[in-house]
């Protein structure tokens, strides 16, 4: 993948998970995830994102924050 916009586009196409490319916010090579849906939908989306990243083998994904098992 060439950049954050390409990553976001491929994730949407292959896993039906929508992220905003960081370059939209002057933060290239990052993505923004909106977390308004219920926790069970977020959990499924995060699992899809992890599988997508793992299947490509070159993308480091960090998950943090409170809720969904994170520790802040």
Short mmCIF file of C-alpha atoms in Angstrom, two decimals, residues 25-51:
data_model
loop_
_atom_site.label_atom_id
_atom_site.label_comp_id
_atom_site.label_asym_id
_atom_site.label_seq_id
_atom_site.Cartn_x
_atom_site.Cartn_y
_atom_site.Cartn_z
CA UNK A 25 -6.15 16.05 8.97
CA UNK A 26 -2.52 16.85 8.04
CA UNK A 27 -1.44 13.56 9.67
CA UNK A 28 -0.14 11.42 6.79
CA UNK A 29 0.47 7.71 7.43
CA UNK A 30 -2.14 7.61 10.22
CA UNK A 31 -5.87 6.84 10.08
CA UNK A 32 -8.82 8.00 12.16
CA UNK A 33 -11.50 5.61 13.37
CA UNK A 34 -14.87 6.98 14.47
CA UNK A 35 -16.13 4.92 17.40
CA UNK A 36 -19.82 5.84 17.70
CA UNK A 37 -21.30 2.38 16.97
CA UNK A 38 -22.15 -0.07 19.78
CA UNK A 39 -19.24 -2.01 21.29
CA UNK A 40 -20.09 -5.31 19.56
CA UNK A 41 -19.90 -3.62 16.13
CA UNK A 42 -16.63 -1.91 17.05
CA UNK A 43 -15.17 -5.20 18.26
CA UNK A 44 -16.03 -6.88 14.94
CA UNK A 45 -14.58 -3.95 12.98
CA UNK A 46 -11.33 -4.10 14.99
CA UNK A 47 -11.07 -7.84 14.39
CA UNK A 48 -11.50 -7.27 10.65
CA UNK A 49 -8.87 -4.53 10.70
CA UNK A 50 -6.39 -6.76 12.54
CA UNK A 51 -6.98 -9.64 10.09
#
